PDB file of C-alpha atoms in Angstrom:
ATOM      1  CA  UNK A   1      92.419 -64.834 -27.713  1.00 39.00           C
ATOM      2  CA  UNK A   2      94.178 -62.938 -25.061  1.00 41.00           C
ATOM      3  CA  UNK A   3      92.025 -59.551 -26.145  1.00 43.00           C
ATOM      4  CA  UNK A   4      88.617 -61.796 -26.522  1.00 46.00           C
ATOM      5  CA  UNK A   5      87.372 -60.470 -23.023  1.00 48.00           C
ATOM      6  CA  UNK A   6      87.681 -57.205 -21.076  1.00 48.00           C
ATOM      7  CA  UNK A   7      89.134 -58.320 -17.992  1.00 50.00           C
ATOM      8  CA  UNK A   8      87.216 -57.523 -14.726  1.00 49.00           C
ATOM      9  CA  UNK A   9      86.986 -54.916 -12.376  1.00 48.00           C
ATOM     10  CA  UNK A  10      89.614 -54.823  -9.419  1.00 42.00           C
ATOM     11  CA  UNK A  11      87.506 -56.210  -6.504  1.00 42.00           C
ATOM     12  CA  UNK A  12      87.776 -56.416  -2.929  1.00 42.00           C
ATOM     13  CA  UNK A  13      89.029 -52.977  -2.069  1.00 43.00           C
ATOM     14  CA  UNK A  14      92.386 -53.554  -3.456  1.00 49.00           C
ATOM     15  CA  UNK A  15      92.737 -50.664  -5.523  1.00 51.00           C
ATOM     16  CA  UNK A  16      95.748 -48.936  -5.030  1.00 53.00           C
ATOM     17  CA  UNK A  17      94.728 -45.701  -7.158  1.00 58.00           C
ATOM     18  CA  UNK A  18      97.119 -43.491  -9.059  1.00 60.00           C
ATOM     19  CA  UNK A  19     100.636 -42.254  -7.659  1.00 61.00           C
ATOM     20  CA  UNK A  20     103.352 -40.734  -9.631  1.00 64.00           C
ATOM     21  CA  UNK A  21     105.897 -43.049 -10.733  1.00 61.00           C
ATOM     22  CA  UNK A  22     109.805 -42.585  -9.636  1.00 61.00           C
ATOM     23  CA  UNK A  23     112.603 -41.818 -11.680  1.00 60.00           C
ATOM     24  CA  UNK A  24     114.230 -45.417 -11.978  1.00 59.00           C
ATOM     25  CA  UNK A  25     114.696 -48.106 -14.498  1.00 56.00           C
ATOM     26  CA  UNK A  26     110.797 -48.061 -15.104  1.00 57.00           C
ATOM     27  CA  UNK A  27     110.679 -44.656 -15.814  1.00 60.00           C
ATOM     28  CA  UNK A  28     113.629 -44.130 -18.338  1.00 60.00           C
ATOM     29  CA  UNK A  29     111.355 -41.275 -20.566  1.00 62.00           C
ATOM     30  CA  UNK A  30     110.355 -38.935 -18.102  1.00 63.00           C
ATOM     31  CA  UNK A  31     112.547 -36.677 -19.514  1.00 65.00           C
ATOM     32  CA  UNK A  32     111.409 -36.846 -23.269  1.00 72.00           C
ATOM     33  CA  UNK A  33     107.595 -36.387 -21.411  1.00 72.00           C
ATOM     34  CA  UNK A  34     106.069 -39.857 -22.830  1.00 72.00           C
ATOM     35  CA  UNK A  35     103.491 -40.219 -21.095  1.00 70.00           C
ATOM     36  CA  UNK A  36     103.444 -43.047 -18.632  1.00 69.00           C
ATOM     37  CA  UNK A  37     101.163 -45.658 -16.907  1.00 66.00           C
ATOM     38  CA  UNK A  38     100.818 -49.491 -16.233  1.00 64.00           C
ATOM     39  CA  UNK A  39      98.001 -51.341 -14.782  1.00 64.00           C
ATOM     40  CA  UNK A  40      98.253 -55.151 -13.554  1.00 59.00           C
ATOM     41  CA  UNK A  41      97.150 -57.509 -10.939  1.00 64.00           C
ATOM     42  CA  UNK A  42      98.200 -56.464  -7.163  1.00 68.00           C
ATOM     43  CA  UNK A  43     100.324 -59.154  -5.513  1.00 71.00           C
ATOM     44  CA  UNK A  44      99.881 -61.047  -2.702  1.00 76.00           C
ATOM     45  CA  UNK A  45      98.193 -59.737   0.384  1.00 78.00           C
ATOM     46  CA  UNK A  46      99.839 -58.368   3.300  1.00 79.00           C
ATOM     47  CA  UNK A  47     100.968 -61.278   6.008  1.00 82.00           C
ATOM     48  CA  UNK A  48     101.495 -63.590   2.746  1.00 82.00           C
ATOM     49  CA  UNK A  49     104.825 -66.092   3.400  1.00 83.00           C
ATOM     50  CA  UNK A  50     106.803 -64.996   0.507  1.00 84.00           C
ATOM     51  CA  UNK A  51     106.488 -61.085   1.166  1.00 85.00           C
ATOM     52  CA  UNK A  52     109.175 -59.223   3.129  1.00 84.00           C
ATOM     53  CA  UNK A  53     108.398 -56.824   5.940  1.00 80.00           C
ATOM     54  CA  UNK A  54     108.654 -54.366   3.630  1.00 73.00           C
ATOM     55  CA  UNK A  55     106.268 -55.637   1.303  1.00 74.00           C
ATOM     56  CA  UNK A  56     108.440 -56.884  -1.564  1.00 78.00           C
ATOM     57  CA  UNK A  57     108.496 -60.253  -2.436  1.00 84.00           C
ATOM     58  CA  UNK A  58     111.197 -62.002  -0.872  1.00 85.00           C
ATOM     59  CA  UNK A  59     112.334 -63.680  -3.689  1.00 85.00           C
ATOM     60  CA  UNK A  60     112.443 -61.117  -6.474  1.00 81.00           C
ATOM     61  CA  UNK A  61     115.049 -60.625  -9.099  1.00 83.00           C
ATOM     62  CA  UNK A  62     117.258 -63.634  -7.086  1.00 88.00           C
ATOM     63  CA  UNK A  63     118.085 -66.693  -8.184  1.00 91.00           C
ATOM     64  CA  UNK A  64     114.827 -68.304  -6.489  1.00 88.00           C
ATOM     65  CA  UNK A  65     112.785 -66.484  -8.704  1.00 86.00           C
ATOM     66  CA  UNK A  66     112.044 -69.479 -10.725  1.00 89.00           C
ATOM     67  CA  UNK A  67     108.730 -70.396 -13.190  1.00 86.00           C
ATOM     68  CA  UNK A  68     106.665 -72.501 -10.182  1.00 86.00           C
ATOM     69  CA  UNK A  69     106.493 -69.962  -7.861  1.00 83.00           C
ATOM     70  CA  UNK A  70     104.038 -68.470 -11.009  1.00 81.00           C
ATOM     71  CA  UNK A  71     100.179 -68.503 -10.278  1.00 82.00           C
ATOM     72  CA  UNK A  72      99.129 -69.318 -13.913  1.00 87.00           C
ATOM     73  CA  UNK A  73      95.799 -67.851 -13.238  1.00 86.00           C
ATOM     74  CA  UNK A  74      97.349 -64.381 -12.332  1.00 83.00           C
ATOM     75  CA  UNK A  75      99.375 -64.546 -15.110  1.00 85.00           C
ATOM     76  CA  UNK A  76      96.440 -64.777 -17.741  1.00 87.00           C
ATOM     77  CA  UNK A  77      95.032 -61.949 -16.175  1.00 85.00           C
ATOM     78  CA  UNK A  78      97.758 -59.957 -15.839  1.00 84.00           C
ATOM     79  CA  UNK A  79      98.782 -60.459 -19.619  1.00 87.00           C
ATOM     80  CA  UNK A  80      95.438 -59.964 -20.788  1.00 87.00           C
ATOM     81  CA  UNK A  81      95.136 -56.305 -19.020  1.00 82.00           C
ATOM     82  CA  UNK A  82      99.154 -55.410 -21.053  1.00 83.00           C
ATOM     83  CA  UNK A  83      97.614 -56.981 -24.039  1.00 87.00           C
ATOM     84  CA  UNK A  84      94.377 -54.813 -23.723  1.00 85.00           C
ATOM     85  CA  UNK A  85      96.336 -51.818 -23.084  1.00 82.00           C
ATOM     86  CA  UNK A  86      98.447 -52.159 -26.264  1.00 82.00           C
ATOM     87  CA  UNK A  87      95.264 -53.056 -28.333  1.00 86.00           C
ATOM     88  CA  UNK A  88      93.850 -50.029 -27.195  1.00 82.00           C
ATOM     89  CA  UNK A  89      96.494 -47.718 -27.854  1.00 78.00           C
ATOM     90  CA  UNK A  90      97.140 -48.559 -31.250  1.00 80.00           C
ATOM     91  CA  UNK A  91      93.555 -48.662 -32.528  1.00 85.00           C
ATOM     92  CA  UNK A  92      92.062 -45.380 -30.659  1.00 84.00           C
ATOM     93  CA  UNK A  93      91.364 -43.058 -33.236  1.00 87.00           C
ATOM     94  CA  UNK A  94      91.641 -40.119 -30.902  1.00 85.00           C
ATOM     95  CA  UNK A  95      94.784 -40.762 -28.155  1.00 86.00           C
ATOM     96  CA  UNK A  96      93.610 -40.795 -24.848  1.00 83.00           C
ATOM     97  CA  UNK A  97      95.237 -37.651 -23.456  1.00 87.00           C
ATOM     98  CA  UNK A  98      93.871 -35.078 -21.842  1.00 91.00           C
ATOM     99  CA  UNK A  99      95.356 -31.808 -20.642  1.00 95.00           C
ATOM    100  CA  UNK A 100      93.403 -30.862 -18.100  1.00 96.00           C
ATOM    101  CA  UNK A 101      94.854 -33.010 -15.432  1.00 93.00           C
ATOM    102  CA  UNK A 102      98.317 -31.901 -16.210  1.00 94.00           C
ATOM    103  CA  UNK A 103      97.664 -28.601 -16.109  1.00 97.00           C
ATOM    104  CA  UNK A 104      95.713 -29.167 -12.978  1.00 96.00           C
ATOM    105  CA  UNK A 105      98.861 -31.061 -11.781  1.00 95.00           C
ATOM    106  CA  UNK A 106     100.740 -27.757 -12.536  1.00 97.00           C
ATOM    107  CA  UNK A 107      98.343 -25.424 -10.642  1.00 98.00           C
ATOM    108  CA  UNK A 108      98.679 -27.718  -7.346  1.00 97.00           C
ATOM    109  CA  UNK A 109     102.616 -28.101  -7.405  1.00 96.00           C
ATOM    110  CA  UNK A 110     102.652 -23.989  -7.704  1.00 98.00           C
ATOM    111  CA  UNK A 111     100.347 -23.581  -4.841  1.00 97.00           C
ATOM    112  CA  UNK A 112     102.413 -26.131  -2.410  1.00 96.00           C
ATOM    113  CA  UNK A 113     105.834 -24.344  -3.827  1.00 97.00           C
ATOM    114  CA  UNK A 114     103.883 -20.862  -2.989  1.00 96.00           C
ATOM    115  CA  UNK A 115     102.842 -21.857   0.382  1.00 96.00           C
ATOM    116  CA  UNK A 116     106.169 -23.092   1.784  1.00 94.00           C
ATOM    117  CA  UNK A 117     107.850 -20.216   0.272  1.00 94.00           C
ATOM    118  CA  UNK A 118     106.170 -17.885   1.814  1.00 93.00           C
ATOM    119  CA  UNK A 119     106.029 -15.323  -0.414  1.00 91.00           C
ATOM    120  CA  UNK A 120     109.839 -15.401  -0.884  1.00 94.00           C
ATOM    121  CA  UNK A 121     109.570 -16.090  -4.179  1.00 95.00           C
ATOM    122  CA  UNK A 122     106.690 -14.275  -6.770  1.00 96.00           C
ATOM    123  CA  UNK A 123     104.615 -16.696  -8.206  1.00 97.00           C
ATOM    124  CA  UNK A 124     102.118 -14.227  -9.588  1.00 97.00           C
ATOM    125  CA  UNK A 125     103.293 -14.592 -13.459  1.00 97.00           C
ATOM    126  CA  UNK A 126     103.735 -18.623 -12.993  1.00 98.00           C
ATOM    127  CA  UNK A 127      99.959 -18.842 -11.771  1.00 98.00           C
ATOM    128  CA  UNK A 128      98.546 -16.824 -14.157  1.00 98.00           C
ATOM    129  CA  UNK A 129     100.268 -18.780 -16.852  1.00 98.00           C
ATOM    130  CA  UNK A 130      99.192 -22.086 -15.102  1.00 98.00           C
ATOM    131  CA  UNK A 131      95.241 -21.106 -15.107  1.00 98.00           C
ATOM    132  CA  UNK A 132      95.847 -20.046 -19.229  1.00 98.00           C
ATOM    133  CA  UNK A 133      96.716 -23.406 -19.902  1.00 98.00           C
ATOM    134  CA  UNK A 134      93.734 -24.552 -17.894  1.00 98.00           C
ATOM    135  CA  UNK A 135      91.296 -22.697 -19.336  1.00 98.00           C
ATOM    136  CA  UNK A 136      92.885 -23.889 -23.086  1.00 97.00           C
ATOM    137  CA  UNK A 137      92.559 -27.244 -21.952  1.00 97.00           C
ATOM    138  CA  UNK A 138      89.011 -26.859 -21.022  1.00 97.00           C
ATOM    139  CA  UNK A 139      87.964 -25.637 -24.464  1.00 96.00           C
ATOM    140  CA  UNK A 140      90.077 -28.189 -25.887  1.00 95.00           C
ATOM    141  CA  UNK A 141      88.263 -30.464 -24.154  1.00 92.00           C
ATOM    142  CA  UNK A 142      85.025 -29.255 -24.898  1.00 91.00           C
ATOM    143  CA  UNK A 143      85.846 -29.120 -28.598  1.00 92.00           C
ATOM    144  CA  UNK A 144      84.242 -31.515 -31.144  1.00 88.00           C
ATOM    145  CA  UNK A 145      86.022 -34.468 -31.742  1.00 86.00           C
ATOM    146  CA  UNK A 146      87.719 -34.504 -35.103  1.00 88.00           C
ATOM    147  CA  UNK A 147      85.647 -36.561 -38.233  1.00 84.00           C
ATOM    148  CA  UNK A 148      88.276 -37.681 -40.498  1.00 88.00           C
ATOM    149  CA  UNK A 149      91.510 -38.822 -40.679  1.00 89.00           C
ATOM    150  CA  UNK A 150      93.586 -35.380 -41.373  1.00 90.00           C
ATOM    151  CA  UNK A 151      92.266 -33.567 -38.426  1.00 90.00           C
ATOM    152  CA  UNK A 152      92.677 -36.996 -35.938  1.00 91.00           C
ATOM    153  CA  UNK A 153      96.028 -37.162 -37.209  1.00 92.00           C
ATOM    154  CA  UNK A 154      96.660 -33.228 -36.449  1.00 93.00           C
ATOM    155  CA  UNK A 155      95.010 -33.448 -32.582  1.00 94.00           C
ATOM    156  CA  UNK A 156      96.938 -36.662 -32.033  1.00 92.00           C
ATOM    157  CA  UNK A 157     100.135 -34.191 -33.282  1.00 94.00           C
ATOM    158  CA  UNK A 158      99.055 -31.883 -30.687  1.00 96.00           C
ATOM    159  CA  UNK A 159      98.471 -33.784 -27.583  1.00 95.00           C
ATOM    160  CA  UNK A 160     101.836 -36.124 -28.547  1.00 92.00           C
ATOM    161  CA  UNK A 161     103.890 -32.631 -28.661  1.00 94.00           C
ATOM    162  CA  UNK A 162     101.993 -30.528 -25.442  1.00 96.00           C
ATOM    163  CA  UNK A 163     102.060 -33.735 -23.255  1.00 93.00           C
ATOM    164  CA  UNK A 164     105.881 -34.368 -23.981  1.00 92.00           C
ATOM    165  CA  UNK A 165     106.651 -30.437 -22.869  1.00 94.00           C
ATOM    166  CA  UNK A 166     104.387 -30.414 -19.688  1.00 95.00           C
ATOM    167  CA  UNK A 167     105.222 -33.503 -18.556  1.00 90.00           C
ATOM    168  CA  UNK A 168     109.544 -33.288 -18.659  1.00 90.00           C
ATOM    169  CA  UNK A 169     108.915 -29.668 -17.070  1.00 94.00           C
ATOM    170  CA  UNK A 170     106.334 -31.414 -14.169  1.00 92.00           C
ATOM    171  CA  UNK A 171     108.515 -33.843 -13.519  1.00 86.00           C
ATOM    172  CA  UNK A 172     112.217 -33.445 -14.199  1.00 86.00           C
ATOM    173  CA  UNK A 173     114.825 -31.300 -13.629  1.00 84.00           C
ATOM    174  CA  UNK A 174     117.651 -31.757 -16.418  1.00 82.00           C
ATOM    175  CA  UNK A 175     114.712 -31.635 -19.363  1.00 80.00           C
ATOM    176  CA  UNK A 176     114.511 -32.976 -22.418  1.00 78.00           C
ATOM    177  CA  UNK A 177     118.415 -33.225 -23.017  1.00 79.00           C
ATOM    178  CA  UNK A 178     120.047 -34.465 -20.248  1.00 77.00           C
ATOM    179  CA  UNK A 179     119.332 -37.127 -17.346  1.00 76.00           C
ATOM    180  CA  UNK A 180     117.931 -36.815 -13.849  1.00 76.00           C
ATOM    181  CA  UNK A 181     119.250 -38.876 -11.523  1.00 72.00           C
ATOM    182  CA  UNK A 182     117.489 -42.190 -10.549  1.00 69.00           C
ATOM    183  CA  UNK A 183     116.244 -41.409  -7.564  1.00 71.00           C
ATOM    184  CA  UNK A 184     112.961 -39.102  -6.494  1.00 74.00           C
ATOM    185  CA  UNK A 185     112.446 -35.603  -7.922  1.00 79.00           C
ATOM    186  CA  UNK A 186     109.318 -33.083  -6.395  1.00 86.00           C
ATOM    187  CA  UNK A 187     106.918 -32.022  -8.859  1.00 89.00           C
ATOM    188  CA  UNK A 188     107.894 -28.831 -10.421  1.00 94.00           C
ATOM    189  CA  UNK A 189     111.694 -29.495  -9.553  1.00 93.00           C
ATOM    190  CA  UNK A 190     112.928 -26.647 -11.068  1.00 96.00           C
ATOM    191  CA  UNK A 191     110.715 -24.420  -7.957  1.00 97.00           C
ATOM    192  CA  UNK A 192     111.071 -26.908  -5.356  1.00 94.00           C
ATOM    193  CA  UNK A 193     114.279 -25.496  -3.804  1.00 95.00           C
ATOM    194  CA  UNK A 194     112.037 -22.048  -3.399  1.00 96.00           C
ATOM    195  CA  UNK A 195     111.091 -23.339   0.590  1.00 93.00           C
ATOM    196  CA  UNK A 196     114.618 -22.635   0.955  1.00 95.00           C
ATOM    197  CA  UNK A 197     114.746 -19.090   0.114  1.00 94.00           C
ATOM    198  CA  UNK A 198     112.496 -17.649   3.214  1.00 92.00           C
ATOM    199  CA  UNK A 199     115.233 -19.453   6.092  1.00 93.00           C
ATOM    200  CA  UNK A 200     118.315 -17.541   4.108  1.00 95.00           C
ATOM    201  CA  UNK A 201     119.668 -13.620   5.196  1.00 95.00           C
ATOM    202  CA  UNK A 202     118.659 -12.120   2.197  1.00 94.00           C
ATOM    203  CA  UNK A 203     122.199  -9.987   2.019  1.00 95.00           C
ATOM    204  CA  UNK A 204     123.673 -13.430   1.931  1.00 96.00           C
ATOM    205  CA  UNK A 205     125.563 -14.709  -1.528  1.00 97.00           C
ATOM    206  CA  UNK A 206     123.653 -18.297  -0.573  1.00 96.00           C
ATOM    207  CA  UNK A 207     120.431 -16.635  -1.106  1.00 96.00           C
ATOM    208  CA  UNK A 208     121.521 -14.960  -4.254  1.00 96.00           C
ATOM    209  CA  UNK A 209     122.583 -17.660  -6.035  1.00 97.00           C
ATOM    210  CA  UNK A 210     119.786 -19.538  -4.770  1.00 97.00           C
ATOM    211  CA  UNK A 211     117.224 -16.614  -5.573  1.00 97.00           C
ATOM    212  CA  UNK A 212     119.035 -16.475  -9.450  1.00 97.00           C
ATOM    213  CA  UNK A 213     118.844 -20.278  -9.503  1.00 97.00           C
ATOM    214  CA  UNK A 214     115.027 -19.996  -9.126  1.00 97.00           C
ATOM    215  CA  UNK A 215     114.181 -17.181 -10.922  1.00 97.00           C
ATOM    216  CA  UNK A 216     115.974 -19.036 -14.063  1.00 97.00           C
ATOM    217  CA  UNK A 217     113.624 -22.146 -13.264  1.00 97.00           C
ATOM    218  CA  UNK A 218     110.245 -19.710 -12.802  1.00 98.00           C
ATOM    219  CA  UNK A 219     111.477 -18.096 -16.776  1.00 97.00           C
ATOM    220  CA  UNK A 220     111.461 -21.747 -17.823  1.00 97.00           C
ATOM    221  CA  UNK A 221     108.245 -22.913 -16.138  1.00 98.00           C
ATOM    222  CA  UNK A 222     106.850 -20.166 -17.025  1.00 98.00           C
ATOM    223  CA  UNK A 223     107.863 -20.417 -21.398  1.00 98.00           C
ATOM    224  CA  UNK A 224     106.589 -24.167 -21.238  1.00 97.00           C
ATOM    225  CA  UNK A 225     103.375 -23.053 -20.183  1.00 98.00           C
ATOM    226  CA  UNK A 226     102.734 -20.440 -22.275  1.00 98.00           C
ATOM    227  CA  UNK A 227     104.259 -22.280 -25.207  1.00 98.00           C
ATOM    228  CA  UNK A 228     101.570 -24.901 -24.583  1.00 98.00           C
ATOM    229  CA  UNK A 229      98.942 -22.698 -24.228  1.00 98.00           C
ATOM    230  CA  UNK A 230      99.679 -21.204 -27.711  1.00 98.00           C
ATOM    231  CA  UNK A 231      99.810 -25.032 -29.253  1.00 97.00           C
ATOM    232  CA  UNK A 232      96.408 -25.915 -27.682  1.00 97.00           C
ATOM    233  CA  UNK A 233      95.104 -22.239 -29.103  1.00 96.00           C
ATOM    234  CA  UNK A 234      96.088 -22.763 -32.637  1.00 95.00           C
ATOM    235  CA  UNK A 235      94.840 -25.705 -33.367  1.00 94.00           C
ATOM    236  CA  UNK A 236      91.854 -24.561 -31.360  1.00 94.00           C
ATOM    237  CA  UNK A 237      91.514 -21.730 -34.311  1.00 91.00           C
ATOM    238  CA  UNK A 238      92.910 -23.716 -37.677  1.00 87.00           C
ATOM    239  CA  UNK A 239      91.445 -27.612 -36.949  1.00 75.00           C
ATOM    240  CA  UNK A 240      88.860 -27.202 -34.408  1.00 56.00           C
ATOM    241  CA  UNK A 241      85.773 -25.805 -36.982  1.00 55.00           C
ATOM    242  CA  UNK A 242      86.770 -28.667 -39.128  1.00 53.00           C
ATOM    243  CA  UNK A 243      85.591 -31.180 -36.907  1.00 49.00           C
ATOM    244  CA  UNK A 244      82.089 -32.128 -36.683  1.00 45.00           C
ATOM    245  CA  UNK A 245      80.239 -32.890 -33.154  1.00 43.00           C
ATOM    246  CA  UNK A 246      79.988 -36.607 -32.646  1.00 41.00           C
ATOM    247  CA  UNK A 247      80.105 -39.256 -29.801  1.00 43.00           C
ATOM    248  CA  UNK A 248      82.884 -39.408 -27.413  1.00 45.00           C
ATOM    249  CA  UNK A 249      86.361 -40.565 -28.705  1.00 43.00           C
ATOM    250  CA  UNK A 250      85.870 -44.580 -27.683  1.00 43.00           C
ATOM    251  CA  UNK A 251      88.178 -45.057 -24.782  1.00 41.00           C
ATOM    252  CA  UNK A 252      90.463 -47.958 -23.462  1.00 38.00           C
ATOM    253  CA  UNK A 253      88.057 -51.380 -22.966  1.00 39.00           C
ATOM    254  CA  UNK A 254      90.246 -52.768 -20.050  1.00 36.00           C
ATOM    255  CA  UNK A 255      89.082 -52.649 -16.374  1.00 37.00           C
ATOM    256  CA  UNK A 256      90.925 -52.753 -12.983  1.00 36.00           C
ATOM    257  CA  UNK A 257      93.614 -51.023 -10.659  1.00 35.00           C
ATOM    258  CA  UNK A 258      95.408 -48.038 -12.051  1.00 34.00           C
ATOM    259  CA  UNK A 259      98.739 -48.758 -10.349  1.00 35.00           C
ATOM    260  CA  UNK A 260     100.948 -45.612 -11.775  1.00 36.00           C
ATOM    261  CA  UNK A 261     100.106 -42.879 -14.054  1.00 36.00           C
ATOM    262  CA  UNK A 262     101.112 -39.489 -15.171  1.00 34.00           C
TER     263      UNK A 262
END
C-alpha cells in the first residue's frame, strides 16, 4: 500500500522551506481562506539537461511532456507523500491548524506596512487588535485538547471558520466574494498601498482618496481581527472546560520538504 510507510526525510540540503503561494491556477481558494499547502519531491538539480535557465523544466505542459521522461522511482515517492497527506487529513481527530502563526503572520505584515509608512498612516488600533488575537491563540493553544466527539467536532468548527476569515483578509484583496487577480498580492493588501501615503502633499485630492481608501481597509482589518478574537474567546469559555487534558492531538505521519504553505 501506497500509505504502508512514512516516506523519508528530505535529505541532502534540499529543503526549500515554506513560502507563500501566488495567486494563480494553484491557488484558486485564497479568497474563501482554505487553507493551503503541498509537499512533494524537488526536481532535478540545478545544471540538469532538461531544466531551463530559469529553472523550469524545459519541457513542461508542451507536447514533449510525454510518460518516459517519468522517473518511476520519484513518482512512488511523490504519490506516497499526496497519499499520506490526504490520509492524514481525513483521519486527524483534531485538524491541524493552529492560529498562532497566522496571527503572527498578521503582526509582521503590520509592522513592515508601519515602517514604510512612516507614521502616515495610524496603526495603533490595528496592532492592538493583532496582539488580541495572539494572545487568544496562545490560550487556545494551550487549552486541553477536546475528549469526545461533540467538542472535536465544535474546535474543528472553530479553526475551519477563524482560518477561512484570517487567511482571505492576509492574503487577498477582493475577499471572500469577489476575485483577485492572478497575479501577486502583498500580505495585508488592503494596507499595502499605505507606503504611498508619506510621498503625497497632504492638501492633495490623490492623498485623500488614497488616505479614505486605507482607512476603509484598516476598519476592515481591523473587524476580522477582532471578530476572530471573539470566536477563539467563546469557545474558549463554552467548550474549553469540557475537554479533558490528554496527549497531543496526533499530527500528520509524512516527512520531507514543505514546498508552500499558508
Amino acid at each position: 500500500m501506497l500509505t504502508s510507510k512514512t516516506p523519508p526525510e528530505a535529505r541532502g540540503g534540499r529543503n526549500g522551506g515554506l513560502f507563500r503561494p501566488t495567486r494563480d491556477s494553484d491557488s484558486s481558494f485564497q479568497g474563501l481562506g482554505i487553507p493551503e499547502f503541498s509537499i512533494g519531491v524537488p526536481g532535478p538539480p540545478r545544471g540538469h539537461p532538461d531544466l531551463e535557465p530559469g529553472g523550469r523544466i524545459s519541457y513542461w505542459h508542451t507536447a514533449q511532456d510525454t510518460l518516459e521522461k517519468i522517473d518511476p522511482k520519484v513518482l512512488e515517492l511523490d504519490t506516497r507523500y499526496r497519499v499520506a497527506q490526504l490520509y492524514s487529513m481525513a483521519t486527524l481527530p483534531n485538524l491541524p491548524l493552529r492560529i498562532v502563526p497566522v496571527a503572527t503572520s498578521f503582526q509582521k505584515a503590520l509592522e513592515e506596512i508601519g515602517t514604510a509608512a512612516g507614521g502616515a498612516l495610524d496603526l495603533q488600533s490595528t496592532n492592538r487588535a493583532a496582539a488580541a488575537l495572539l494572545a487568544a491563540a496562545m490560550r487556545l493553544d494551550g487549552a486541553p485538547r477536546p475528549s469526545d466527539a461533540k467538542n472535536r467536532a465544535a474546535l474543528n468548527q472553530l479553526l475551519v471558520r477563524v482560518t477561512h476569515q484570517l487567511n482571505s483578509r492576509l492574503y487577498t484583496k477582493a475577499g471572500r466574494f469577489d476575485q483577485d487577480p492572478a497575479a501577486n498580492v502583498p500580505v495585508l493588501p488592503l494596507l499595502a498601498r499605505a507606503r504611498e501615503l508619506k510621498a503625497l502633499p497632504k492638501d492633495s485630492d490623490t492623498y485623500g482618496f488614497l488616505e479614505t481608501e486605507l482607512l476603509r481597509g484598516r476598519n476592515a482589518v481591523e473587524s476580522t481581527l477582532v471578530e476572530a478574537t471573539r470566536e477563539i474567546d467563546g469557545y474558549l469559555v463554552t467548550a474549553a472546560p469540557a475537554a479533558t487534558p490528554g496527549p497531543p492531538a496526533r499530527q500528520p505521519r509524512w516527512g520531507g520538504a514543505p514546498s508552500r504553505g499558508l
